[in-house]
Coordinates of C-alpha atoms in Angstrom, one line a residue:
M1 CA 98.6 84.7 19.3
S2 CA 95.1 83.6 18.8
Q3 CA 94.0 80.0 19.3
V4 CA 91.6 78.9 16.5
G5 CA 88.4 77.0 17.4
L6 CA 88.1 75.4 20.8
K7 CA 90.3 76.5 23.6
P8 CA 93.1 74.0 24.4
L9 CA 93.3 71.7 27.4
Y10 CA 96.7 73.4 28.3
D11 CA 96.9 77.2 28.2
T12 CA 100.0 78.0 26.1
T13 CA 100.0 81.5 27.4
K14 CA 100.6 80.4 31.0
T15 CA 103.6 78.8 32.7
Y16 CA 103.8 75.0 33.2
Y17 CA 103.2 75.6 37.0
E18 CA 100.3 77.9 36.4
N19 CA 98.7 75.3 34.2
L20 CA 99.2 72.6 36.8
E21 CA 97.7 74.8 39.5
Q22 CA 94.8 76.4 37.5
G23 CA 94.0 73.9 34.7
P24 CA 92.6 72.2 32.8
F25 CA 91.2 74.9 30.6
G26 CA 88.8 75.5 27.7
D27 CA 86.1 73.0 27.0
F28 CA 87.9 70.3 29.0
A29 CA 86.8 72.2 32.1
D30 CA 83.1 72.5 31.3
N31 CA 82.2 69.5 33.5
G32 CA 80.6 67.7 30.6
V33 CA 81.0 63.9 30.7
F34 CA 80.8 61.5 27.7
H35 CA 79.3 58.1 28.6
N36 CA 80.4 55.0 26.8
T37 CA 77.8 52.3 26.0
G38 CA 78.1 48.6 25.7
E39 CA 81.2 46.7 26.9
P40 CA 84.8 47.4 26.2
Q41 CA 86.1 45.3 23.4
Y42 CA 89.8 46.3 23.0
D43 CA 92.9 45.3 25.0
F44 CA 95.3 47.6 26.7
F45 CA 98.0 45.4 28.2
G46 CA 95.4 43.3 29.9
T47 CA 92.8 46.0 30.6
P48 CA 89.7 46.0 28.5
V49 CA 89.1 49.5 27.0
Y50 CA 86.2 50.9 24.8
L51 CA 88.5 52.3 22.2
P52 CA 92.3 51.9 21.8
F53 CA 92.7 55.7 21.6
G54 CA 93.8 58.4 24.0
I55 CA 96.4 61.0 24.9
A56 CA 100.1 60.5 24.9
A57 CA 102.6 61.8 27.5
G58 CA 102.8 65.6 27.8
P59 CA 99.6 67.6 28.4
L60 CA 98.3 65.7 31.5
P61 CA 100.5 66.8 34.4
G62 CA 98.0 66.2 37.2
A63 CA 94.9 64.2 38.4
R64 CA 92.5 66.9 37.3
F65 CA 93.8 66.9 33.8
V66 CA 93.6 63.1 33.7
K67 CA 90.0 63.1 34.9
A68 CA 89.1 65.8 32.3
A69 CA 90.5 63.6 29.6
F70 CA 88.6 60.5 30.7
D71 CA 85.4 62.6 31.0
K72 CA 85.7 63.6 27.3
G73 CA 85.9 60.0 26.1
F74 CA 89.7 59.5 25.9
D75 CA 89.9 55.9 27.2
I76 CA 93.7 55.6 27.4
V77 CA 95.6 58.5 29.0
T78 CA 99.2 59.0 29.9
F79 CA 100.3 60.8 33.1
K80 CA 103.0 63.2 32.1
S81 CA 106.6 61.9 32.4
V82 CA 108.1 62.1 35.9
R83 CA 111.7 61.9 37.2
T84 CA 113.3 60.6 40.4
H85 CA 113.9 64.2 41.5
D86 CA 112.6 67.7 40.9
Y87 CA 113.6 69.2 37.6
P88 CA 112.7 72.7 36.4
C89 CA 110.7 73.6 33.4
H90 CA 112.1 75.8 30.6
P91 CA 110.9 79.4 30.8
V92 CA 107.8 80.5 28.8
P93 CA 107.0 80.2 26.0
N94 CA 106.9 76.5 26.0
V95 CA 104.6 76.0 23.0
L96 CA 104.5 77.9 19.7
P97 CA 102.5 77.3 16.5
V98 CA 104.5 76.3 13.4
A99 CA 103.9 77.6 9.9
L100 CA 104.1 74.2 8.1
A101 CA 101.0 72.9 6.3
E102 CA 102.9 70.1 4.6
Q103 CA 104.9 67.3 6.2
L104 CA 108.2 67.8 8.0
D105 CA 111.1 66.1 6.3
P106 CA 112.9 64.1 9.0
F107 CA 116.1 64.3 6.9
A108 CA 116.1 68.1 6.8
T109 CA 115.7 69.2 10.4
D110 CA 118.5 71.7 10.2
T111 CA 116.5 73.7 7.7
P112 CA 114.7 76.4 9.8
L113 CA 111.0 76.2 10.3
Q114 CA 109.1 79.4 11.1
T115 CA 106.6 80.1 13.8
A116 CA 103.0 80.9 12.8
S117 CA 100.9 83.9 13.9
D118 CA 98.2 81.6 15.3
Y119 CA 97.1 78.0 16.0
A120 CA 95.4 77.1 12.7
M121 CA 94.3 73.8 11.2
P122 CA 96.0 71.6 10.1
L123 CA 97.8 72.3 13.4
S124 CA 101.5 71.8 13.9
I125 CA 103.3 73.0 17.1
A126 CA 106.7 73.2 18.6
N127 CA 107.2 72.5 22.3
S128 CA 110.2 73.2 24.6
Y129 CA 109.6 72.2 28.3
G130 CA 112.7 70.2 29.2
I131 CA 110.5 67.5 30.8
P132 CA 110.0 69.2 34.2
S133 CA 109.2 67.1 37.3
F134 CA 108.4 67.5 40.9
E135 CA 110.1 65.2 43.5
P136 CA 108.5 61.8 44.0
E137 CA 107.0 62.9 47.3
V138 CA 104.8 65.2 45.2
W139 CA 104.1 63.2 42.1
Q140 CA 103.5 59.8 43.8
P141 CA 100.3 60.9 45.6
E142 CA 99.2 62.8 42.6
I143 CA 99.5 59.7 40.4
K144 CA 97.5 57.8 43.0
R145 CA 94.8 60.4 42.9
A146 CA 94.8 60.1 39.1
F147 CA 94.3 56.3 39.3
Q148 CA 91.2 56.9 41.4
T149 CA 89.6 58.6 38.3
V150 CA 90.0 55.6 36.0
G151 CA 86.6 54.2 35.2
K152 CA 85.2 51.1 33.4
G153 CA 86.8 50.6 30.0
Q154 CA 89.6 53.1 30.7
A155 CA 93.3 52.8 31.5
M156 CA 96.2 55.1 32.5
L157 CA 99.7 54.8 31.3
V158 CA 102.5 56.4 33.4
A159 CA 105.7 57.8 31.8
F160 CA 109.2 58.1 33.2
Q161 CA 112.2 60.1 32.1
G162 CA 115.6 59.0 33.2
T163 CA 118.2 61.7 34.2
D164 CA 121.9 61.8 33.7
R165 CA 123.2 63.7 36.8
G166 CA 126.9 63.5 35.9
H167 CA 127.6 60.4 38.0
G168 CA 128.3 58.0 35.2
H169 CA 126.5 55.5 33.1
E170 CA 125.8 53.0 35.9
A171 CA 124.1 55.7 37.9
F172 CA 122.0 56.6 34.9
V173 CA 120.9 53.0 34.5
Q174 CA 120.0 52.8 38.2
D175 CA 118.1 56.0 37.9
H176 CA 115.7 54.1 35.6
V177 CA 115.4 51.3 38.1
E178 CA 114.6 53.7 40.9
G179 CA 112.0 55.5 38.8
V180 CA 110.2 52.4 37.7
K181 CA 110.1 51.2 41.4
L182 CA 108.7 54.5 42.5
L183 CA 106.0 54.4 39.8
K184 CA 105.1 50.8 40.7
E185 CA 104.5 52.0 44.3
T186 CA 101.7 54.3 43.0
G187 CA 99.8 51.3 41.5
A188 CA 101.2 51.7 38.0
R189 CA 101.3 48.4 36.1
V190 CA 102.0 49.8 32.6
I191 CA 105.1 52.1 32.5
E192 CA 106.6 53.9 29.5
I193 CA 110.3 54.7 29.6
N194 CA 111.1 57.7 27.4
L195 CA 114.2 57.0 25.3
S196 CA 113.7 60.0 23.0
C197 CA 114.7 63.1 25.0
P198 CA 118.0 64.8 24.0
N199 CA 120.9 65.1 26.3
E200 CA 119.9 62.5 28.9
G201 CA 122.8 60.1 29.3
S202 CA 124.1 60.3 25.8
S203 CA 125.3 62.8 23.2
E204 CA 122.3 61.7 21.1
L205 CA 118.9 60.4 21.7
L206 CA 119.0 57.3 24.0
C207 CA 116.9 55.2 21.6
F208 CA 119.7 55.5 19.0
D209 CA 122.1 53.8 21.5
T210 CA 120.8 50.2 21.4
K211 CA 123.4 48.9 23.7
A212 CA 122.6 51.4 26.5
T213 CA 118.9 50.9 26.0
K214 CA 119.2 47.2 26.3
Q215 CA 121.2 47.5 29.5
I216 CA 118.6 49.8 31.0
V217 CA 115.6 47.5 30.0
E218 CA 117.3 44.4 31.2
T219 CA 118.4 45.9 34.5
V220 CA 114.9 47.3 35.1
R221 CA 113.4 43.9 34.2
A222 CA 115.7 42.1 36.7
A223 CA 114.8 44.6 39.5
V224 CA 111.1 45.1 39.0
D225 CA 108.6 42.4 38.3
D226 CA 104.8 42.5 37.5
V227 CA 104.9 45.6 35.3
K228 CA 104.4 46.0 31.6
L229 CA 107.3 48.0 30.0
V230 CA 106.9 50.3 27.0
V231 CA 109.7 52.2 25.4
K232 CA 109.1 55.4 23.6
I233 CA 111.2 56.2 20.5
T234 CA 111.5 58.9 17.9
Y235 CA 111.8 58.7 14.1
F236 CA 114.8 56.7 12.9
T237 CA 116.4 58.0 9.7
D238 CA 118.7 55.0 9.8
K239 CA 116.5 52.0 9.0
L240 CA 119.2 49.4 9.7
A241 CA 119.6 50.9 13.1
L242 CA 115.9 50.7 13.7
K243 CA 115.9 47.0 12.7
G244 CA 118.8 46.3 15.0
F245 CA 117.0 48.1 17.8
V246 CA 113.8 46.1 17.4
Q247 CA 115.8 42.8 17.1
E248 CA 117.6 43.5 20.4
I249 CA 114.9 45.4 22.4
G250 CA 111.7 43.9 21.0
P251 CA 111.9 40.6 22.9
L252 CA 112.5 42.5 26.2
V253 CA 109.5 44.9 26.2
D254 CA 105.7 44.7 26.1
G255 CA 105.3 47.7 23.8
I256 CA 107.0 50.2 21.6
S257 CA 105.6 53.7 21.3
A258 CA 106.4 55.8 18.2
I259 CA 106.9 58.5 17.6
N260 CA 107.9 61.2 19.9
T261 CA 108.3 64.7 18.5
I262 CA 111.0 65.4 15.8
A263 CA 113.5 68.0 16.9
A264 CA 114.0 70.7 14.3
R265 CA 115.3 74.2 14.1
L266 CA 112.7 76.9 14.7
V267 CA 112.9 80.7 14.1
D268 CA 110.5 83.5 14.4
E269 CA 109.4 85.9 11.6
T270 CA 112.6 87.9 12.0
G271 CA 114.8 84.8 11.6
K272 CA 115.8 84.7 15.3
Q273 CA 115.7 81.6 17.5
A274 CA 112.1 81.2 18.5
F275 CA 112.5 79.9 22.0
P276 CA 114.8 82.0 24.2
G277 CA 117.5 80.2 26.2
G278 CA 120.5 79.5 24.1
A279 CA 121.6 76.4 22.2
A280 CA 119.6 74.0 24.4
R281 CA 116.4 75.3 22.8
T282 CA 117.6 75.7 19.2
K283 CA 115.8 72.6 18.0
P284 CA 112.5 72.1 19.9
G285 CA 110.2 69.1 19.4
I286 CA 107.8 69.4 16.4
S287 CA 104.5 67.7 16.8
G288 CA 101.0 67.7 15.2
H289 CA 100.1 67.4 11.6
A290 CA 103.7 67.9 10.4
I291 CA 104.8 64.5 11.7
L292 CA 101.8 62.4 10.6
S293 CA 103.7 60.8 7.7
A294 CA 106.8 60.1 9.8
G295 CA 104.7 58.5 12.6
L296 CA 102.8 56.3 10.1
E297 CA 106.0 55.2 8.5
M298 CA 107.6 54.2 11.8
V299 CA 104.5 52.2 12.9
A300 CA 104.5 50.3 9.6
Q301 CA 108.2 49.5 10.0
L302 CA 107.6 48.3 13.6
A303 CA 104.8 46.1 12.5
N304 CA 106.9 44.6 9.7
Y305 CA 109.8 43.9 12.1
R306 CA 107.4 42.4 14.7
Q307 CA 106.3 39.9 12.1
E308 CA 109.8 39.3 10.7
F309 CA 111.2 38.5 14.1
G310 CA 108.1 36.7 15.5
L311 CA 107.7 39.1 18.3
D312 CA 104.5 40.1 20.2
Y313 CA 105.1 43.7 21.5
K314 CA 102.2 46.1 21.2
I315 CA 102.7 49.1 18.9
I316 CA 101.5 52.5 20.2
G317 CA 101.2 54.9 17.3
I318 CA 101.6 58.6 17.9
G319 CA 102.1 61.6 15.7
G320 CA 99.6 64.0 14.0
V321 CA 96.4 62.3 14.9
Q322 CA 93.7 65.0 14.5
S323 CA 90.8 63.1 12.9
A324 CA 89.1 59.7 12.7
A325 CA 90.8 59.2 9.3
N326 CA 94.2 59.7 11.0
F327 CA 93.3 57.1 13.7
Q328 CA 92.2 54.6 11.1
A329 CA 95.4 55.2 9.1
Y330 CA 97.5 54.2 12.2
Q331 CA 95.4 51.1 12.7
D332 CA 95.8 50.2 9.1
K333 CA 99.6 50.4 9.4
G334 CA 99.6 48.0 12.4
A335 CA 99.2 50.1 15.5
D336 CA 97.4 48.3 18.4
I337 CA 96.9 51.6 20.3
V338 CA 96.8 55.1 18.9
L339 CA 97.5 58.3 21.0
S340 CA 97.3 62.0 20.2
V341 CA 98.8 65.1 21.8
T342 CA 98.3 68.2 19.7
G343 CA 95.0 67.1 18.2
A344 CA 93.6 66.1 21.6
M345 CA 94.8 69.3 23.3
W346 CA 92.9 71.5 20.9
N347 CA 89.8 69.2 20.4
P348 CA 88.2 67.8 23.5
K349 CA 85.7 66.0 21.3
L350 CA 88.3 64.2 19.2
A351 CA 87.8 60.8 20.9
Q352 CA 84.0 61.1 20.6
E353 CA 84.3 62.0 16.9
I354 CA 86.5 58.9 16.4
K355 CA 84.0 56.7 18.3
E356 CA 81.2 57.9 16.0
Q357 CA 83.0 57.0 12.8
V358 CA 84.8 53.7 13.6

């Protein structure tokens, strides 16, 4: 499959481990450095940044990737989600282009989408990784190295993925406590807990289980101090459930990040399941242009509930940001911080373009 325009940060033709060892790629690897001017004017959980824009969890698995993103003008970057133990990546392919120029309907995710022949703008992709991780003995020093690349007006968010290892709910809760403690040891002070990965401690996405989420956040808060906690959620089709989630979880966290990818069925041109590997890969995560409307809708709702309940959590808007206009749209809906994945992966100048226009 061809890759239109600039070559992406992450080489979709290589394995996750090859990317980590050999990357970053494309124009992210040209050693060019964008230099900010003036003084940082925006706040990222207590750290001044030049622009509240950057890269969300996913395409930055190591310190070299983090540095490359900072060098290109992305002032807020997220070190890829880690776990308390090693966890394998799904086999390649892990990323496929999606033939969907319009917006994905979050209420029709069982209607099959089809892969595209190339990565064309407006760009939508599907990803299926399984959130791989090395053991803490590997990722802790790597995160410390990544922190050493943070410059003036820049900030790094670190992400954690809890794991249900079949030892019961309490063990799952304690896995989050252990993970946040391990991340704090690296120097991390802003930590994002991913509540929107399928099959981790629940038959549905964890963010849809407000009771379980509340127990996790409260237990982590009681065990770990001096960190800012962000929870990452996906699109809620049940608006009453979202309101209840915000009412219960909003007072306990420093930020809510929305949205993660939207899981949807994906087939190839013959109608067969696009990602090999059985039922676990039937509905990969859809991101990019196709989820822009869903992301904007969720941010608007989070902003409304923040005002209604008198809360002060920051809103991190994610989903389909591929232009300065998209960035501005998220700000207009109430996002304090805006992050990109697909747009940033394929356009190393995205942050610079936004800085020129805002």
